[in-house]
mmCIF file with all atom_site columns, C-alpha atoms in Angstrom:
data_model
loop_
_atom_site.group_PDB
_atom_site.id
_atom_site.type_symbol
_atom_site.label_atom_id
_atom_site.label_alt_id
_atom_site.label_comp_id
_atom_site.label_asym_id
_atom_site.label_entity_id
_atom_site.label_seq_id
_atom_site.pdbx_PDB_ins_code
_atom_site.Cartn_x
_atom_site.Cartn_y
_atom_site.Cartn_z
_atom_site.occupancy
_atom_site.B_iso_or_equiv
_atom_site.pdbx_formal_charge
_atom_site.auth_seq_id
_atom_site.auth_comp_id
_atom_site.auth_asym_id
_atom_site.auth_atom_id
_atom_site.pdbx_PDB_model_num
ATOM 1   C CA . MET A 1 1   ? 13.591  -3.126  6.603   1.00 92.00 ? 1   MET A CA 1
ATOM 2   C CA . ARG A 1 2   ? 11.591  0.124   5.858   1.00 96.00 ? 2   ARG A CA 1
ATOM 3   C CA . ILE A 1 3   ? 8.983   0.105   2.902   1.00 96.00 ? 3   ILE A CA 1
ATOM 4   C CA . LEU A 1 4   ? 7.030   2.679   2.246   1.00 95.00 ? 4   LEU A CA 1
ATOM 5   C CA . ILE A 1 5   ? 4.062   2.382   -0.158  1.00 95.00 ? 5   ILE A CA 1
ATOM 6   C CA . LEU A 1 6   ? 2.148   5.329   -2.288  1.00 93.00 ? 6   LEU A CA 1
ATOM 7   C CA . CYS A 1 7   ? -0.793  6.130   -3.760  1.00 91.00 ? 7   CYS A CA 1
ATOM 8   C CA . THR A 1 8   ? -2.714  9.228   -4.500  1.00 89.00 ? 8   THR A CA 1
ATOM 9   C CA . GLY A 1 9   ? -5.161  9.383   -1.973  1.00 91.00 ? 9   GLY A CA 1
ATOM 10  C CA . ASN A 1 10  ? -3.747  7.139   0.564   1.00 94.00 ? 10  ASN A CA 1
ATOM 11  C CA . SER A 1 11  ? -7.442  5.984   1.535   1.00 95.00 ? 11  SER A CA 1
ATOM 12  C CA . CYS A 1 12  ? -7.335  2.611   -0.238  1.00 96.00 ? 12  CYS A CA 1
ATOM 13  C CA . ARG A 1 13  ? -5.281  0.695   -2.439  1.00 96.00 ? 13  ARG A CA 1
ATOM 14  C CA . SER A 1 14  ? -1.675  1.946   -0.407  1.00 96.00 ? 14  SER A CA 1
ATOM 15  C CA . GLN A 1 15  ? -3.647  1.504   2.762   1.00 97.00 ? 15  GLN A CA 1
ATOM 16  C CA . MET A 1 16  ? -4.797  -2.016  2.001   1.00 98.00 ? 16  MET A CA 1
ATOM 17  C CA . ALA A 1 17  ? -1.337  -2.647  0.841   1.00 98.00 ? 17  ALA A CA 1
ATOM 18  C CA . HIS A 1 18  ? -0.025  -1.513  4.125   1.00 98.00 ? 18  HIS A CA 1
ATOM 19  C CA . GLY A 1 19  ? -2.161  -3.865  5.870   1.00 97.00 ? 19  GLY A CA 1
ATOM 20  C CA . PHE A 1 20  ? -1.443  -7.135  3.846   1.00 97.00 ? 20  PHE A CA 1
ATOM 21  C CA . LEU A 1 21  ? 2.585   -6.355  4.047   1.00 96.00 ? 21  LEU A CA 1
ATOM 22  C CA . GLN A 1 22  ? 2.406   -5.835  7.972   1.00 96.00 ? 22  GLN A CA 1
ATOM 23  C CA . SER A 1 23  ? 0.644   -8.660  8.488   1.00 96.00 ? 23  SER A CA 1
ATOM 24  C CA . LEU A 1 24  ? 2.811   -10.680 6.515   1.00 94.00 ? 24  LEU A CA 1
ATOM 25  C CA . ASP A 1 25  ? 5.802   -9.786  8.709   1.00 94.00 ? 25  ASP A CA 1
ATOM 26  C CA . PRO A 1 26  ? 5.298   -7.846  11.802  1.00 92.00 ? 26  PRO A CA 1
ATOM 27  C CA . LYS A 1 27  ? 8.944   -7.098  11.978  1.00 93.00 ? 27  LYS A CA 1
ATOM 28  C CA . LEU A 1 28  ? 8.633   -4.724  8.611   1.00 95.00 ? 28  LEU A CA 1
ATOM 29  C CA . GLU A 1 29  ? 8.411   -1.134  9.209   1.00 97.00 ? 29  GLU A CA 1
ATOM 30  C CA . VAL A 1 30  ? 5.784   -0.215  6.656   1.00 97.00 ? 30  VAL A CA 1
ATOM 31  C CA . TYR A 1 31  ? 4.328   3.149   6.116   1.00 97.00 ? 31  TYR A CA 1
ATOM 32  C CA . SER A 1 32  ? 2.145   4.358   3.528   1.00 96.00 ? 32  SER A CA 1
ATOM 33  C CA . GLY A 1 33  ? 1.233   8.030   2.366   1.00 93.00 ? 33  GLY A CA 1
ATOM 34  C CA . GLY A 1 34  ? -0.486  9.936   -0.623  1.00 91.00 ? 34  GLY A CA 1
ATOM 35  C CA . THR A 1 35  ? 0.433   12.663  -3.234  1.00 88.00 ? 35  THR A CA 1
ATOM 36  C CA . GLU A 1 36  ? -2.952  13.927  -2.289  1.00 90.00 ? 36  GLU A CA 1
ATOM 37  C CA . PRO A 1 37  ? -4.210  12.804  1.103   1.00 94.00 ? 37  PRO A CA 1
ATOM 38  C CA . ALA A 1 38  ? -7.530  11.962  1.805   1.00 96.00 ? 38  ALA A CA 1
ATOM 39  C CA . THR A 1 39  ? -9.177  13.106  5.144   1.00 96.00 ? 39  THR A CA 1
ATOM 40  C CA . GLN A 1 40  ? -9.825  9.041   6.299   1.00 97.00 ? 40  GLN A CA 1
ATOM 41  C CA . VAL A 1 41  ? -9.189  5.468   4.964   1.00 98.00 ? 41  VAL A CA 1
ATOM 42  C CA . ASN A 1 42  ? -12.227 4.941   2.775   1.00 97.00 ? 42  ASN A CA 1
ATOM 43  C CA . PRO A 1 43  ? -14.885 3.071   4.745   1.00 97.00 ? 43  PRO A CA 1
ATOM 44  C CA . LEU A 1 44  ? -15.167 0.517   2.134   1.00 98.00 ? 44  LEU A CA 1
ATOM 45  C CA . ALA A 1 45  ? -11.513 -0.357  2.318   1.00 98.00 ? 45  ALA A CA 1
ATOM 46  C CA . ILE A 1 46  ? -11.613 -0.850  5.926   1.00 98.00 ? 46  ILE A CA 1
ATOM 47  C CA . LYS A 1 47  ? -14.872 -3.272  5.900   1.00 98.00 ? 47  LYS A CA 1
ATOM 48  C CA . VAL A 1 48  ? -13.238 -5.505  3.129   1.00 98.00 ? 48  VAL A CA 1
ATOM 49  C CA . MET A 1 49  ? -10.129 -5.456  4.625   1.00 98.00 ? 49  MET A CA 1
ATOM 50  C CA . LYS A 1 50  ? -11.744 -6.390  8.014   1.00 98.00 ? 50  LYS A CA 1
ATOM 51  C CA . GLU A 1 51  ? -13.512 -9.135  5.979   1.00 98.00 ? 51  GLU A CA 1
ATOM 52  C CA . VAL A 1 52  ? -9.779  -10.603 5.813   1.00 98.00 ? 52  VAL A CA 1
ATOM 53  C CA . GLY A 1 53  ? -8.828  -10.190 9.269   1.00 97.00 ? 53  GLY A CA 1
ATOM 54  C CA . ILE A 1 54  ? -6.826  -7.097  8.840   1.00 97.00 ? 54  ILE A CA 1
ATOM 55  C CA . ASP A 1 55  ? -7.779  -4.105  11.076  1.00 97.00 ? 55  ASP A CA 1
ATOM 56  C CA . LEU A 1 56  ? -7.516  -0.713  9.216   1.00 97.00 ? 56  LEU A CA 1
ATOM 57  C CA . CYS A 1 57  ? -9.213  1.310   11.789  1.00 96.00 ? 57  CYS A CA 1
ATOM 58  C CA . SER A 1 58  ? -6.376  3.048   12.961  1.00 96.00 ? 58  SER A CA 1
ATOM 59  C CA . HIS A 1 59  ? -4.502  4.135   9.804   1.00 96.00 ? 59  HIS A CA 1
ATOM 60  C CA . ILE A 1 60  ? -4.869  7.612   8.955   1.00 97.00 ? 60  ILE A CA 1
ATOM 61  C CA . PRO A 1 61  ? -3.863  8.654   5.552   1.00 97.00 ? 61  PRO A CA 1
ATOM 62  C CA . THR A 1 62  ? -0.464  10.388  5.461   1.00 96.00 ? 62  THR A CA 1
ATOM 63  C CA . HIS A 1 63  ? 1.176   13.231  2.871   1.00 93.00 ? 63  HIS A CA 1
ATOM 64  C CA . VAL A 1 64  ? 4.031   11.613  1.149   1.00 90.00 ? 64  VAL A CA 1
ATOM 65  C CA . ASN A 1 65  ? 6.133   15.021  2.460   1.00 89.00 ? 65  ASN A CA 1
ATOM 66  C CA . THR A 1 66  ? 5.967   13.504  5.795   1.00 91.00 ? 66  THR A CA 1
ATOM 67  C CA . TYR A 1 67  ? 8.401   10.824  4.768   1.00 91.00 ? 67  TYR A CA 1
ATOM 68  C CA . LEU A 1 68  ? 11.084  12.619  2.648   1.00 87.00 ? 68  LEU A CA 1
ATOM 69  C CA . GLY A 1 69  ? 14.565  12.680  4.009   1.00 85.00 ? 69  GLY A CA 1
ATOM 70  C CA . GLN A 1 70  ? 14.329  9.297   5.524   1.00 91.00 ? 70  GLN A CA 1
ATOM 71  C CA . GLU A 1 71  ? 15.894  6.166   3.931   1.00 93.00 ? 71  GLU A CA 1
ATOM 72  C CA . TRP A 1 72  ? 13.845  3.196   2.686   1.00 94.00 ? 72  TRP A CA 1
ATOM 73  C CA . ASP A 1 73  ? 14.399  -0.122  1.269   1.00 94.00 ? 73  ASP A CA 1
ATOM 74  C CA . TYR A 1 74  ? 11.906  -0.206  -0.834  1.00 94.00 ? 74  TYR A CA 1
ATOM 75  C CA . VAL A 1 75  ? 9.320   2.826   -2.267  1.00 93.00 ? 75  VAL A CA 1
ATOM 76  C CA . ILE A 1 76  ? 6.374   1.287   -3.797  1.00 94.00 ? 76  ILE A CA 1
ATOM 77  C CA . THR A 1 77  ? 3.791   3.264   -5.816  1.00 91.00 ? 77  THR A CA 1
ATOM 78  C CA . VAL A 1 78  ? 0.368   1.262   -6.398  1.00 93.00 ? 78  VAL A CA 1
ATOM 79  C CA . CYS A 1 79  ? -1.127  3.915   -8.841  1.00 84.00 ? 79  CYS A CA 1
ATOM 80  C CA . GLY A 1 80  ? 0.043   5.671   -11.959 1.00 66.00 ? 80  GLY A CA 1
ATOM 81  C CA . GLY A 1 81  ? -0.568  9.198   -10.472 1.00 56.00 ? 81  GLY A CA 1
ATOM 82  C CA . ALA A 1 82  ? 1.641   8.781   -7.396  1.00 51.00 ? 82  ALA A CA 1
ATOM 83  C CA . ARG A 1 83  ? 3.866   7.130   -10.064 1.00 52.00 ? 83  ARG A CA 1
ATOM 84  C CA . ASP A 1 84  ? 3.898   10.078  -11.975 1.00 59.00 ? 84  ASP A CA 1
ATOM 85  C CA . THR A 1 85  ? 3.959   13.125  -9.050  1.00 57.00 ? 85  THR A CA 1
ATOM 86  C CA . CYS A 1 86  ? 6.053   11.101  -6.432  1.00 55.00 ? 86  CYS A CA 1
ATOM 87  C CA . PRO A 1 87  ? 8.683   13.088  -5.319  1.00 55.00 ? 87  PRO A CA 1
ATOM 88  C CA . THR A 1 88  ? 12.215  12.017  -5.774  1.00 58.00 ? 88  THR A CA 1
ATOM 89  C CA . PHE A 1 89  ? 13.857  10.105  -3.050  1.00 56.00 ? 89  PHE A CA 1
ATOM 90  C CA . ALA A 1 90  ? 17.182  9.894   -4.479  1.00 54.00 ? 90  ALA A CA 1
ATOM 91  C CA . GLY A 1 91  ? 19.964  8.827   -2.822  1.00 57.00 ? 91  GLY A CA 1
ATOM 92  C CA . LYS A 1 92  ? 17.809  7.242   0.149   1.00 84.00 ? 92  LYS A CA 1
ATOM 93  C CA . VAL A 1 93  ? 16.098  4.441   -1.551  1.00 86.00 ? 93  VAL A CA 1
ATOM 94  C CA . ARG A 1 94  ? 17.461  0.821   -2.309  1.00 90.00 ? 94  ARG A CA 1
ATOM 95  C CA . LYS A 1 95  ? 14.844  -0.272  -4.616  1.00 91.00 ? 95  LYS A CA 1
ATOM 96  C CA . ARG A 1 96  ? 11.677  1.749   -6.421  1.00 89.00 ? 96  ARG A CA 1
ATOM 97  C CA . LEU A 1 97  ? 8.716   -0.448  -7.761  1.00 91.00 ? 97  LEU A CA 1
ATOM 98  C CA . HIS A 1 98  ? 5.577   0.282   -9.326  1.00 92.00 ? 98  HIS A CA 1
ATOM 99  C CA . ILE A 1 99  ? 2.831   -2.244  -8.607  1.00 94.00 ? 99  ILE A CA 1
ATOM 100 C CA . GLY A 1 100 ? -0.424  -0.583  -9.969  1.00 92.00 ? 100 GLY A CA 1
ATOM 101 C CA . PHE A 1 101 ? -4.012  -1.384  -9.290  1.00 94.00 ? 101 PHE A CA 1
ATOM 102 C CA . ASP A 1 102 ? -7.419  -0.231  -10.347 1.00 92.00 ? 102 ASP A CA 1
ATOM 103 C CA . ASP A 1 103 ? -8.961  2.657   -7.895  1.00 93.00 ? 103 ASP A CA 1
ATOM 104 C CA . PRO A 1 104 ? -11.737 0.965   -6.261  1.00 95.00 ? 104 PRO A CA 1
ATOM 105 C CA . SER A 1 105 ? -12.820 4.609   -4.981  1.00 92.00 ? 105 SER A CA 1
ATOM 106 C CA . HIS A 1 106 ? -13.805 5.488   -8.342  1.00 92.00 ? 106 HIS A CA 1
ATOM 107 C CA . ALA A 1 107 ? -16.323 2.500   -9.267  1.00 95.00 ? 107 ALA A CA 1
ATOM 108 C CA . THR A 1 108 ? -19.517 3.242   -10.188 1.00 96.00 ? 108 THR A CA 1
ATOM 109 C CA . GLY A 1 109 ? -22.716 0.923   -10.279 1.00 96.00 ? 109 GLY A CA 1
ATOM 110 C CA . THR A 1 110 ? -24.786 -0.258  -7.368  1.00 97.00 ? 110 THR A CA 1
ATOM 111 C CA . PRO A 1 111 ? -23.418 -0.631  -3.887  1.00 97.00 ? 111 PRO A CA 1
ATOM 112 C CA . ALA A 1 112 ? -23.105 -4.171  -4.388  1.00 97.00 ? 112 ALA A CA 1
ATOM 113 C CA . PHE A 1 113 ? -20.933 -3.836  -7.628  1.00 98.00 ? 113 PHE A CA 1
ATOM 114 C CA . ILE A 1 114 ? -19.151 -0.971  -5.769  1.00 97.00 ? 114 ILE A CA 1
ATOM 115 C CA . GLU A 1 115 ? -18.264 -3.155  -2.816  1.00 97.00 ? 115 GLU A CA 1
ATOM 116 C CA . SER A 1 116 ? -17.572 -5.853  -5.128  1.00 98.00 ? 116 SER A CA 1
ATOM 117 C CA . GLU A 1 117 ? -14.741 -3.872  -6.552  1.00 97.00 ? 117 GLU A CA 1
ATOM 118 C CA . PHE A 1 118 ? -13.256 -3.255  -3.522  1.00 98.00 ? 118 PHE A CA 1
ATOM 119 C CA . ARG A 1 119 ? -13.158 -7.102  -2.646  1.00 98.00 ? 119 ARG A CA 1
ATOM 120 C CA . ARG A 1 120 ? -11.522 -7.395  -6.233  1.00 98.00 ? 120 ARG A CA 1
ATOM 121 C CA . VAL A 1 121 ? -8.911  -4.731  -5.706  1.00 97.00 ? 121 VAL A CA 1
ATOM 122 C CA . ARG A 1 122 ? -7.793  -5.956  -2.571  1.00 98.00 ? 122 ARG A CA 1
ATOM 123 C CA . ASP A 1 123 ? -7.574  -9.549  -3.419  1.00 98.00 ? 123 ASP A CA 1
ATOM 124 C CA . GLU A 1 124 ? -5.213  -8.656  -6.322  1.00 97.00 ? 124 GLU A CA 1
ATOM 125 C CA . ILE A 1 125 ? -3.309  -6.510  -3.794  1.00 98.00 ? 125 ILE A CA 1
ATOM 126 C CA . LYS A 1 126 ? -3.098  -9.161  -1.255  1.00 98.00 ? 126 LYS A CA 1
ATOM 127 C CA . GLU A 1 127 ? -1.628  -11.519 -4.576  1.00 98.00 ? 127 GLU A CA 1
ATOM 128 C CA . ALA A 1 128 ? 0.818   -9.068  -5.828  1.00 97.00 ? 128 ALA A CA 1
ATOM 129 C CA . PHE A 1 129 ? 2.088   -8.073  -2.176  1.00 97.00 ? 129 PHE A CA 1
ATOM 130 C CA . THR A 1 130 ? 2.211   -11.543 -1.372  1.00 96.00 ? 130 THR A CA 1
ATOM 131 C CA . ARG A 1 131 ? 4.335   -12.668 -4.134  1.00 96.00 ? 131 ARG A CA 1
ATOM 132 C CA . PHE A 1 132 ? 6.534   -8.916  -3.531  1.00 96.00 ? 132 PHE A CA 1
ATOM 133 C CA . TYR A 1 133 ? 7.160   -10.067 0.168   1.00 96.00 ? 133 TYR A CA 1
ATOM 134 C CA . LEU A 1 134 ? 7.896   -13.549 -0.838  1.00 94.00 ? 134 LEU A CA 1
ATOM 135 C CA . THR A 1 135 ? 10.428  -12.865 -3.727  1.00 92.00 ? 135 THR A CA 1
ATOM 136 C CA . GLU A 1 136 ? 12.267  -9.556  -2.703  1.00 89.00 ? 136 GLU A CA 1
ATOM 137 C CA . ILE A 1 137 ? 12.060  -9.793  1.194   1.00 88.00 ? 137 ILE A CA 1
ATOM 138 C CA . LYS A 1 138 ? 11.745  -12.768 2.646   1.00 81.00 ? 138 LYS A CA 1
ATOM 139 C CA . ASN A 1 139 ? 15.079  -14.243 1.422   1.00 74.00 ? 139 ASN A CA 1
ATOM 140 C CA . SER A 1 140 ? 16.595  -11.166 1.268   1.00 70.00 ? 140 SER A CA 1
ATOM 141 C CA . ALA A 1 141 ? 20.013  -10.080 3.024   1.00 54.00 ? 141 ALA A CA 1
ATOM 142 C CA . ILE A 1 142 ? 18.790  -6.992  4.439   1.00 55.00 ? 142 ILE A CA 1
ATOM 143 C CA . HIS A 1 143 ? 15.730  -8.701  6.113   1.00 52.00 ? 143 HIS A CA 1
ATOM 144 C CA . ALA A 1 144 ? 17.995  -11.425 8.096   1.00 50.00 ? 144 ALA A CA 1
#
């Protein structure tokens, strides 16, 4: 099963979702991309994911155009910006979903507060993508 997760910068939310989904089932082909990819994965995203045993150090933000023309079982946007500007994957996507989250990289305040926002969003992503995996993928005929 091939899954593409998209957001604007491909540096926080889509990378965390990618990490969680891949950790739930290593047989899945999980990719992530951005409509305006950053130059690197956000260091706080790497830090908070490492706290839950998922290493994003080797992840690299990738432009969504890299994936055009490929077939996908799911294309999932995790931010409104990507949902609104994502290229059309017409005819090559079995299912397109939007599962939105706040962007922790836009948090302002003390370093402790900003880090807590990354943890909050991480935990929301874990919950949502675990639910997605259990309801959409685990019992899917495509996955079998």
